[in-house]
PDB file of C-alpha atoms and ligand atoms in Angstrom:
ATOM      1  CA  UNK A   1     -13.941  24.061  54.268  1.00  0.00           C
ATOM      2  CA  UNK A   2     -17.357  23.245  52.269  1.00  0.00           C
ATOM      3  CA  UNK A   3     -16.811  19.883  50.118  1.00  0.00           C
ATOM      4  CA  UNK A   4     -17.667  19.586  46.832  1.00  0.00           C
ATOM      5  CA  UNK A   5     -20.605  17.928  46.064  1.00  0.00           C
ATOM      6  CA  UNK A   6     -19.378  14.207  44.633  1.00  0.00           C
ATOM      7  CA  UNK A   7     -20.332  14.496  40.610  1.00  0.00           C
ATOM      8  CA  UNK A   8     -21.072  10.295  40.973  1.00  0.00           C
ATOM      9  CA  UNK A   9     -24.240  11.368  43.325  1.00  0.00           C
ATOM     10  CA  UNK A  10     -25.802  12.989  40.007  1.00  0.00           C
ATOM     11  CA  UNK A  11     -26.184   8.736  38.856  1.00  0.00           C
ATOM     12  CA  UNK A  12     -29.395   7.954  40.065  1.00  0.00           C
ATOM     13  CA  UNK A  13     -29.930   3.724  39.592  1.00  0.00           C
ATOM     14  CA  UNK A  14     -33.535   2.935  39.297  1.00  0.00           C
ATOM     15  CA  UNK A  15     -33.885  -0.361  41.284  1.00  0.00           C
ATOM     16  CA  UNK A  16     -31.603  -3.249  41.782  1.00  0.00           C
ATOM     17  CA  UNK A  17     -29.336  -4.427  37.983  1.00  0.00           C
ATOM     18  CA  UNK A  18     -29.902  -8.047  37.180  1.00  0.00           C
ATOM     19  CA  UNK A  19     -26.448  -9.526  37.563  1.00  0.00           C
ATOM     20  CA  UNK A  20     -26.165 -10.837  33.385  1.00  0.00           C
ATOM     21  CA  UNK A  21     -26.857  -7.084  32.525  1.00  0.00           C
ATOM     22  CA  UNK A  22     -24.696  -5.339  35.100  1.00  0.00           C
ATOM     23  CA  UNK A  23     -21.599  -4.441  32.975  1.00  0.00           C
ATOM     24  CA  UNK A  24     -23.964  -2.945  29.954  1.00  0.00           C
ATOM     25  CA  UNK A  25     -26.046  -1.034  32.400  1.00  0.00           C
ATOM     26  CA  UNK A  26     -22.898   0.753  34.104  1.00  0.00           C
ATOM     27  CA  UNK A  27     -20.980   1.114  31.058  1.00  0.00           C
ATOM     28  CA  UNK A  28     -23.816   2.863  29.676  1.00  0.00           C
ATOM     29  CA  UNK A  29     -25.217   4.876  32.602  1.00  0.00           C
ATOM     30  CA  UNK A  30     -21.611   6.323  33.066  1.00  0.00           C
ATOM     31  CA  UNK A  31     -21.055   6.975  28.653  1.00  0.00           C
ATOM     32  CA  UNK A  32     -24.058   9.191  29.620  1.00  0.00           C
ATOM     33  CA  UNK A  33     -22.751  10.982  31.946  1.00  0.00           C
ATOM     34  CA  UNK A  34     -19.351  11.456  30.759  1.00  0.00           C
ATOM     35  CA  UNK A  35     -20.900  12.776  27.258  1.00  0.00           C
ATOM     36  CA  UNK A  36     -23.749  14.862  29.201  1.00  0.00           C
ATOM     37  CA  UNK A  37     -20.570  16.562  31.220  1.00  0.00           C
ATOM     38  CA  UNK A  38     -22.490  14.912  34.631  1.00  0.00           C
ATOM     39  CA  UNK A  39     -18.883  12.905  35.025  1.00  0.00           C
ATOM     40  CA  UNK A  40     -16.304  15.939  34.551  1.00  0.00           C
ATOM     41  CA  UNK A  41     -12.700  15.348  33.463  1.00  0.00           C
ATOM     42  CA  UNK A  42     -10.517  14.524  36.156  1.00  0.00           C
ATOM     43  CA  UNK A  43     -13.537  12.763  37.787  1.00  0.00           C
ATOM     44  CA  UNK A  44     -12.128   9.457  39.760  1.00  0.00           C
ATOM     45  CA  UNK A  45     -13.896   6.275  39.056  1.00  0.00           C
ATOM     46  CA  UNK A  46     -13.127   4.357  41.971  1.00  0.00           C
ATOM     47  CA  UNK A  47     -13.588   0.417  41.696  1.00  0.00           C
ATOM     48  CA  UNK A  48     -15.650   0.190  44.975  1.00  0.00           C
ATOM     49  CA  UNK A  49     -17.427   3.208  44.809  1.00  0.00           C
ATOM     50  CA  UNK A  50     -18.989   2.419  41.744  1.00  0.00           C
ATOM     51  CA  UNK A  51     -19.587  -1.440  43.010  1.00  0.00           C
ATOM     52  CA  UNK A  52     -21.505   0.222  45.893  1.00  0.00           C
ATOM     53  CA  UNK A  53     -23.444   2.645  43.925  1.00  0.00           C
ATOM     54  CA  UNK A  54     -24.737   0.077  41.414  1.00  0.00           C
ATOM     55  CA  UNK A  55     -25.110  -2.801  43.823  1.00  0.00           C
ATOM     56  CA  UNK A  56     -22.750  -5.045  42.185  1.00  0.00           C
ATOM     57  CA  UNK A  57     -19.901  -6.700  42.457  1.00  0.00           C
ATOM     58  CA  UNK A  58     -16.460  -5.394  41.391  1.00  0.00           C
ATOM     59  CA  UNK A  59     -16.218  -7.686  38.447  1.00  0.00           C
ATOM     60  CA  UNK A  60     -18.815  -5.796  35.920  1.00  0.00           C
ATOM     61  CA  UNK A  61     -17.534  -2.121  37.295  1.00  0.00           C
ATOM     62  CA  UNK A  62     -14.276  -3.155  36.226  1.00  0.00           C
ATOM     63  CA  UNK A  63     -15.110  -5.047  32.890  1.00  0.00           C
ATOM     64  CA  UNK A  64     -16.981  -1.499  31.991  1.00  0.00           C
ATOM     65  CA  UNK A  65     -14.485   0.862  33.293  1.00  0.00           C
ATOM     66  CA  UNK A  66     -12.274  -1.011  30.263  1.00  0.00           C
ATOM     67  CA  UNK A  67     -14.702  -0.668  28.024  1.00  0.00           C
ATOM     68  CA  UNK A  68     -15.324   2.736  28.525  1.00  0.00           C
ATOM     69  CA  UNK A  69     -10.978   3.131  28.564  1.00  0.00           C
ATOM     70  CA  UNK A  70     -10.980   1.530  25.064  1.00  0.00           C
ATOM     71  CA  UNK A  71     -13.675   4.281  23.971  1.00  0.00           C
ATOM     72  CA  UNK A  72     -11.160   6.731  25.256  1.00  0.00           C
ATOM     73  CA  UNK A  73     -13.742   8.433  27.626  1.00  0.00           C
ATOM     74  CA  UNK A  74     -11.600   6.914  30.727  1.00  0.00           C
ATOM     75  CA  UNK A  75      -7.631   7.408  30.957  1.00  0.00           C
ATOM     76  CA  UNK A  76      -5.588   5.331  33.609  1.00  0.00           C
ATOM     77  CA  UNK A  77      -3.472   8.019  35.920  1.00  0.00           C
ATOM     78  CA  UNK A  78      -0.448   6.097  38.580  1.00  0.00           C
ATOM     79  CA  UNK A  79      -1.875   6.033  41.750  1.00  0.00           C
ATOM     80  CA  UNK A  80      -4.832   7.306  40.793  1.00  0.00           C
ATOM     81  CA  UNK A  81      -6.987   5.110  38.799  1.00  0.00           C
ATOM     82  CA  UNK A  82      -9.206   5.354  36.320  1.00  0.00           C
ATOM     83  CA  UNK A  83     -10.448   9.451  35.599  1.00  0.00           C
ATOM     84  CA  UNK A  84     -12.496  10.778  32.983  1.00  0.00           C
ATOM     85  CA  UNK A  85     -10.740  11.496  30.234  1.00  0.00           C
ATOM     86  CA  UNK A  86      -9.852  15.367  29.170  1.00  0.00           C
ATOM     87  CA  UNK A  87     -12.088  16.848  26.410  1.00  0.00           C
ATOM     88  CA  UNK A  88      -9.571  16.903  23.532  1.00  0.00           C
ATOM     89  CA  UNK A  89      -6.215  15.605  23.391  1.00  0.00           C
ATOM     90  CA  UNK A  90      -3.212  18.748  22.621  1.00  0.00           C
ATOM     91  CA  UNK A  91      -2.565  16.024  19.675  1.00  0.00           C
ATOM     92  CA  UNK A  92      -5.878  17.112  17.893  1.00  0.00           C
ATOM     93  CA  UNK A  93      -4.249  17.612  14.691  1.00  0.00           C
ATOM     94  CA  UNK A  94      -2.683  14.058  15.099  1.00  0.00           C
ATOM     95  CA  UNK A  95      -5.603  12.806  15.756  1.00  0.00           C
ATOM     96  CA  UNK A  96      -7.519  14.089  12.779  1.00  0.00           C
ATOM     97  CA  UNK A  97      -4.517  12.764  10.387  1.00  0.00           C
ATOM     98  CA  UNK A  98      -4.841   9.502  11.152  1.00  0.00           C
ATOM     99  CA  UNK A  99      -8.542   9.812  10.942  1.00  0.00           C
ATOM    100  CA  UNK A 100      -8.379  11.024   7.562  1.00  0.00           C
ATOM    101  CA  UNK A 101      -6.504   7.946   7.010  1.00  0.00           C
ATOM    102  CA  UNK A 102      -8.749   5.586   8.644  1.00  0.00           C
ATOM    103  CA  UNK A 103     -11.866   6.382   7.160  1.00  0.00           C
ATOM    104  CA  UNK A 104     -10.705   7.134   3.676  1.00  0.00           C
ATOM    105  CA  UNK A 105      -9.597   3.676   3.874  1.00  0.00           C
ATOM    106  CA  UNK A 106     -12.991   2.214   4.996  1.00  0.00           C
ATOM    107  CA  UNK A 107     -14.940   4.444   2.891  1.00  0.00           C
ATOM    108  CA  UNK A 108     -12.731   3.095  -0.424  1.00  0.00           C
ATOM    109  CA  UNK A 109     -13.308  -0.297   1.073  1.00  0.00           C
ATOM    110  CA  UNK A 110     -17.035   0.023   1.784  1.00  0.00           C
ATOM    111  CA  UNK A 111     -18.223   1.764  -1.054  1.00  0.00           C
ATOM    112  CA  UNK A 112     -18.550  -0.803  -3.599  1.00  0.00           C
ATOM    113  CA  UNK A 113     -20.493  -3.304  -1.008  1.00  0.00           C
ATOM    114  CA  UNK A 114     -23.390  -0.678   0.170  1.00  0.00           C
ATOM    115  CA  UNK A 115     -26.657  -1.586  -0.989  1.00  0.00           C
ATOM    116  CA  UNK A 116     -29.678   0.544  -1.487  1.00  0.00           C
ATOM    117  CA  UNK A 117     -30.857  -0.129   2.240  1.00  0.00           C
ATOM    118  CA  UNK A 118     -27.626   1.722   3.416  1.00  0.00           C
ATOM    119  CA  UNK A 119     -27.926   4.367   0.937  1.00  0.00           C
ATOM    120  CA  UNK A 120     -31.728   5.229   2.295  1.00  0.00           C
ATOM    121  CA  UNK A 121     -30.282   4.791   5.650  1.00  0.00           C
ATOM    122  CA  UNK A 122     -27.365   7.430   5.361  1.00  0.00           C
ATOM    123  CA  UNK A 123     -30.018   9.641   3.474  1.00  0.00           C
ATOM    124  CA  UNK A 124     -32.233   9.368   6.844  1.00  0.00           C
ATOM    125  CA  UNK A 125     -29.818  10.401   8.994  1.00  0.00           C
ATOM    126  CA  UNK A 126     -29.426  13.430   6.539  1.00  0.00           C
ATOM    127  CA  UNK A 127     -32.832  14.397   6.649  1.00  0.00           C
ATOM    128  CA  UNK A 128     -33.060  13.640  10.083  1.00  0.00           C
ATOM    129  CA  UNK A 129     -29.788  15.959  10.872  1.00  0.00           C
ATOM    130  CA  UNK A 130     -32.331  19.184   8.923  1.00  0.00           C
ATOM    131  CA  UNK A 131     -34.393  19.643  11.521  1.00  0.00           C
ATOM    132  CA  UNK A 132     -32.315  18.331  14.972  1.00  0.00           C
ATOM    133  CA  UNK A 133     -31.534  20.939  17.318  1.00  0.00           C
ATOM    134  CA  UNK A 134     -30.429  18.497  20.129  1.00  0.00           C
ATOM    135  CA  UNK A 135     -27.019  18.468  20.387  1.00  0.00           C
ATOM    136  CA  UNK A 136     -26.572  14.825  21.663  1.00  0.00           C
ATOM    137  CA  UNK A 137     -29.377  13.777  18.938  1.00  0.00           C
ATOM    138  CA  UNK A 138     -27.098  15.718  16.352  1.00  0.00           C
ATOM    139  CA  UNK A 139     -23.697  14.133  17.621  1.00  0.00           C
ATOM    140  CA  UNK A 140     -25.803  10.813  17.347  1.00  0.00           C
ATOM    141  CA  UNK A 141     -26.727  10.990  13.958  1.00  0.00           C
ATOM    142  CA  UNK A 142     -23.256  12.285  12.487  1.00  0.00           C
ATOM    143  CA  UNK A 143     -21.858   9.469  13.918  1.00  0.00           C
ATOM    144  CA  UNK A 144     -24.136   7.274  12.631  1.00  0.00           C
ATOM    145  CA  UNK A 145     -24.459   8.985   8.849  1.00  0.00           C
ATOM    146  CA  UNK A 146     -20.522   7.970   8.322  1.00  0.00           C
ATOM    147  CA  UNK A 147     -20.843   4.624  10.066  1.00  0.00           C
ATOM    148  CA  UNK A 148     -23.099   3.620   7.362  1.00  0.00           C
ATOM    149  CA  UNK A 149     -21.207   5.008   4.690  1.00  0.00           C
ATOM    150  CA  UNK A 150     -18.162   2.888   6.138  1.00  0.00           C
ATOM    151  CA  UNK A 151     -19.756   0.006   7.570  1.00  0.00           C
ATOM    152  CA  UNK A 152     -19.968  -2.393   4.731  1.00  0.00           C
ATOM    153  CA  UNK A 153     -15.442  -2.159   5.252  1.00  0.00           C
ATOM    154  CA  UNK A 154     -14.396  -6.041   5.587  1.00  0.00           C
ATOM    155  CA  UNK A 155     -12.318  -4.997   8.052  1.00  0.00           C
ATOM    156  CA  UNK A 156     -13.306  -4.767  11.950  1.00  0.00           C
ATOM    157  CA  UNK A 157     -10.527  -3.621  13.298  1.00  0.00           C
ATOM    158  CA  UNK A 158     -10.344  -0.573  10.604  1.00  0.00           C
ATOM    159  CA  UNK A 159     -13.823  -0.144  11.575  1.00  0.00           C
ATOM    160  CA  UNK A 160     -13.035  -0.448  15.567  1.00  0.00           C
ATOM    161  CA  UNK A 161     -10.505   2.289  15.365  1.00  0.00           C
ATOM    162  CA  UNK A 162     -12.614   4.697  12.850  1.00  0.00           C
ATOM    163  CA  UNK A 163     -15.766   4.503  15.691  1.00  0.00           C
ATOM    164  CA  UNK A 164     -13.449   5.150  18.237  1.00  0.00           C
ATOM    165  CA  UNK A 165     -12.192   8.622  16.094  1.00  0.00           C
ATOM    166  CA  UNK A 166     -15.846   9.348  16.004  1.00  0.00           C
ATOM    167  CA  UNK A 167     -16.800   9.048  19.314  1.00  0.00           C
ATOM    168  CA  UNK A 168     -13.901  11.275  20.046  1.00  0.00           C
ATOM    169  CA  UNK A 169     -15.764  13.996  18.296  1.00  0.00           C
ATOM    170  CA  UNK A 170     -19.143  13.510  19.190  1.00  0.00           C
ATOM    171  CA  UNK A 171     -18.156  13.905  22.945  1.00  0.00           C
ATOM    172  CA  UNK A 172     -16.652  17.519  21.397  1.00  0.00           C
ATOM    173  CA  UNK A 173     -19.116  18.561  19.827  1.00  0.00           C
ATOM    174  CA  UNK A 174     -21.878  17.765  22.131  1.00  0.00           C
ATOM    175  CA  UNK A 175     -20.435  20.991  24.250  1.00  0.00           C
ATOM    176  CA  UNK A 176     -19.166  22.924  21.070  1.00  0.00           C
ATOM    177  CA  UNK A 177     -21.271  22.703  18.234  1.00  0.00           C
ATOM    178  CA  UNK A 178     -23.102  25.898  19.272  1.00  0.00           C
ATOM    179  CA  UNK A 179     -20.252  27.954  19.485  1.00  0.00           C
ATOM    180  CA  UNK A 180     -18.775  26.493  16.601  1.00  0.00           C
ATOM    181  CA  UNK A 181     -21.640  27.014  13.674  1.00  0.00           C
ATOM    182  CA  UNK A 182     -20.514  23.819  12.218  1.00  0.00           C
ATOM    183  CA  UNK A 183     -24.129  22.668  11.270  1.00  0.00           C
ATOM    184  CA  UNK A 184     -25.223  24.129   7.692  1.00  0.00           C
ATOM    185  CA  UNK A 185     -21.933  23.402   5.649  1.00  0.00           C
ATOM    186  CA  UNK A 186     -21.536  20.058   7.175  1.00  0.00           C
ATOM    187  CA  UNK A 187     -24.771  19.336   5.585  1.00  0.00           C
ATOM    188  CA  UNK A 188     -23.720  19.865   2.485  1.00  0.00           C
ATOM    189  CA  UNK A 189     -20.877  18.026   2.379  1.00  0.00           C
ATOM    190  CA  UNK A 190     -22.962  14.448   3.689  1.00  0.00           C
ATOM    191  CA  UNK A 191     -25.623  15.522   0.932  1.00  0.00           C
ATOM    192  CA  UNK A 192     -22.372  15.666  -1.375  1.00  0.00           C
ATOM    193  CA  UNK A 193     -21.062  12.792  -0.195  1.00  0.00           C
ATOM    194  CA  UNK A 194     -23.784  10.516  -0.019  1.00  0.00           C
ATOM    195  CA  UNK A 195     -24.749  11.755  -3.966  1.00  0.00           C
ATOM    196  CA  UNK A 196     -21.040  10.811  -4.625  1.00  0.00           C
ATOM    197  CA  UNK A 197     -21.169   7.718  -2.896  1.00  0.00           C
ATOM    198  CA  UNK A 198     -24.089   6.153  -4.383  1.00  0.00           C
ATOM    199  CA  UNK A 199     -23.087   6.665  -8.269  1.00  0.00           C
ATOM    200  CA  UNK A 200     -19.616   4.561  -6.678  1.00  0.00           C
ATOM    201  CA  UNK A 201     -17.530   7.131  -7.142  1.00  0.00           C
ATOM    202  CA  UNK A 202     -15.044   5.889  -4.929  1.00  0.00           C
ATOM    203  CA  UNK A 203     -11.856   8.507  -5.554  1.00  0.00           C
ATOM    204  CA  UNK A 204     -14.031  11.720  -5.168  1.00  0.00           C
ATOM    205  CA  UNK A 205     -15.981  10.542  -2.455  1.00  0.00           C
ATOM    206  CA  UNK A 206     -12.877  10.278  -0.613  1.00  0.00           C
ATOM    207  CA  UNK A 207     -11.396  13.909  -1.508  1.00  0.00           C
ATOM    208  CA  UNK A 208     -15.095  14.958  -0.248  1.00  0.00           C
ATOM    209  CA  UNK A 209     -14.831  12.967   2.695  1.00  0.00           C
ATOM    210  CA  UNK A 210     -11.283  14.650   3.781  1.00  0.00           C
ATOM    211  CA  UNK A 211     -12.370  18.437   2.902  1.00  0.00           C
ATOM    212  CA  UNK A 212     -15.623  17.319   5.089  1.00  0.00           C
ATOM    213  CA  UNK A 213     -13.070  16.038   8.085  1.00  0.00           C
ATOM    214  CA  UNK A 214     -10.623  18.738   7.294  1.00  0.00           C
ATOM    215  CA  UNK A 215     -12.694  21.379   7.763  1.00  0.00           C
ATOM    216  CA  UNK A 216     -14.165  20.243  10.899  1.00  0.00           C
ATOM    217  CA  UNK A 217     -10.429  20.228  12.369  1.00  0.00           C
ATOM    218  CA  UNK A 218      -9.958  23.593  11.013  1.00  0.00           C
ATOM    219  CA  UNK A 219     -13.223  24.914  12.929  1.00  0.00           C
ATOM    220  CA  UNK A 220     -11.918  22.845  16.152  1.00  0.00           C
ATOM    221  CA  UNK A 221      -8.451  24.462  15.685  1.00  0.00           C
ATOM    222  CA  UNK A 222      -9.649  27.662  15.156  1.00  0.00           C
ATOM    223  CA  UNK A 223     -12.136  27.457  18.290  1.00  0.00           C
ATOM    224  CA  UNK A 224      -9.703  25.987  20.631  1.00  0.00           C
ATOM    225  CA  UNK A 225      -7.731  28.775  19.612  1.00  0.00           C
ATOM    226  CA  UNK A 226      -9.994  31.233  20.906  1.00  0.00           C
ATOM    227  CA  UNK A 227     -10.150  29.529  24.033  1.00  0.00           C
ATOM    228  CA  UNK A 228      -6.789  30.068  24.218  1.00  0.00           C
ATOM    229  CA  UNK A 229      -6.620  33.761  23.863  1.00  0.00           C
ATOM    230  CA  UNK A 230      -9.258  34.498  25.971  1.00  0.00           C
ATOM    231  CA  UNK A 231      -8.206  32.576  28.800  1.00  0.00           C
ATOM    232  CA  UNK A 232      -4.757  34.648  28.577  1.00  0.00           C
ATOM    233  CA  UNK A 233      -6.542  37.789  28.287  1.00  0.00           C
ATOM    234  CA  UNK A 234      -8.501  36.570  31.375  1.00  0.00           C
ATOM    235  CA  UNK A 235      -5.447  35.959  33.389  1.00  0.00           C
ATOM    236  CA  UNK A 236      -3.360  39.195  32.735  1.00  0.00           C
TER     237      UNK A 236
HETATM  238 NI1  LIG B 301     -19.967  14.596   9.287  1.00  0.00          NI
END
């Protein structure tokens, strides 16, 4: 029986982690990975493993392993541990609901506290989004384009929750955007938005803000679909 290669030997660690840095440096270092598809779903992150690999202790492995849980990149199976988490949850739909919810909220909340500096920022990402054909850069910069918009929310918690939704995504689209064509008309709806936004229109920002999100769900939908059907038609 040939083995399969272990995916944690594509983590190369250049040199020995100072200990006060040790749980950024892993929890990043494995983020990568999982979003780069290095880590595949179903991959076990073992306490010890890791400790060895980094040359650390257990202590930071397991501090980042939760972090990385939180960001719902890492699921905790019985017996099992700690495994990278699947791609997209059957509950998609679900999940973009309460999305919708969620950054509605923080948009209507953040809206009236942007300055100019956040406007120019969002606009950057924009303009930066034209010409990206990277499609970790381009996850990047969506992400960042609404946390602007919704950053200025009083709440953290809302705010916790609505980067968590977001990183969801990104780590889907990273691997789908190709397939998907999302690009051009998503585009339009941030240089909508962000128009919308800055003369404080607060109640049609929002309704562009959910046909923006909705419409991304509908592409997902429709995609996963298609996934669907051809892996049926693969197997009769
Ligand atoms: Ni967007």
């Amino acid at each position: 029986m040939t083995q399969k290669p272990n995916p944690l030997s594509s983590i190369k660690i250049s040199g020995p982690i100072p200990a006060h840095l040790a749980r950024s440096v892993i929890e990043e270092t494995l983020r990568n990975a999982i979003l780069d598809g290095r880590l595949p779903c179903g991959t076990a992150m073992r306490q010890q493993e890791l400790a060895s690999l980094f040359g650390v202790s257990r202590m930071p492995v397991r501090e980042a392993l939760r972090q990385l849980e939180a960001q719902s990149l890492l699921h905790v199976v019985t017996h099992k541990g700690a495994v990278v988490a699947p791609l997209i949850e059957d509950n998609s739909a679900e999940t973009y609901a309460l999305r919708m919810l969620l950054e509605s909220e923080a948009l209507r909340l953040s809206i009236p506290l942007l300055t100019e500096k956040d406007l120019s920022e969002a606009e950057a990402c924009i303009n930066a989004l034209e010409c990206e054909k990277d499609y970790t850069e381009i996850g990047r910069l969506n992400r960042l384009f609404h946390m602007v918009l919704y950053g200025k929310a009083p709440n953290q918690r809302l705010l916790t929750l609505v980067e968590h939704g977001l990183n969801e995504e990104e780590r889907f689209l990273r691997f789908n955007l190709e397939a998907m064509g999302l690009g051009e008309t998503s585009q339009e709806d941030h240089r909508e938005l962000l128009s919308l936004v800055a003369q404080k229109k607060v109640d049609e920002s929002i309704l562009t803000l959910r046909n923006h999100l909705m419409r991304g769900m509908e592409v997902i939908a429709t995609y996963l679909k298609g996934l669907e059907t051809a892996e049926k038609k693969a197997r009769q």
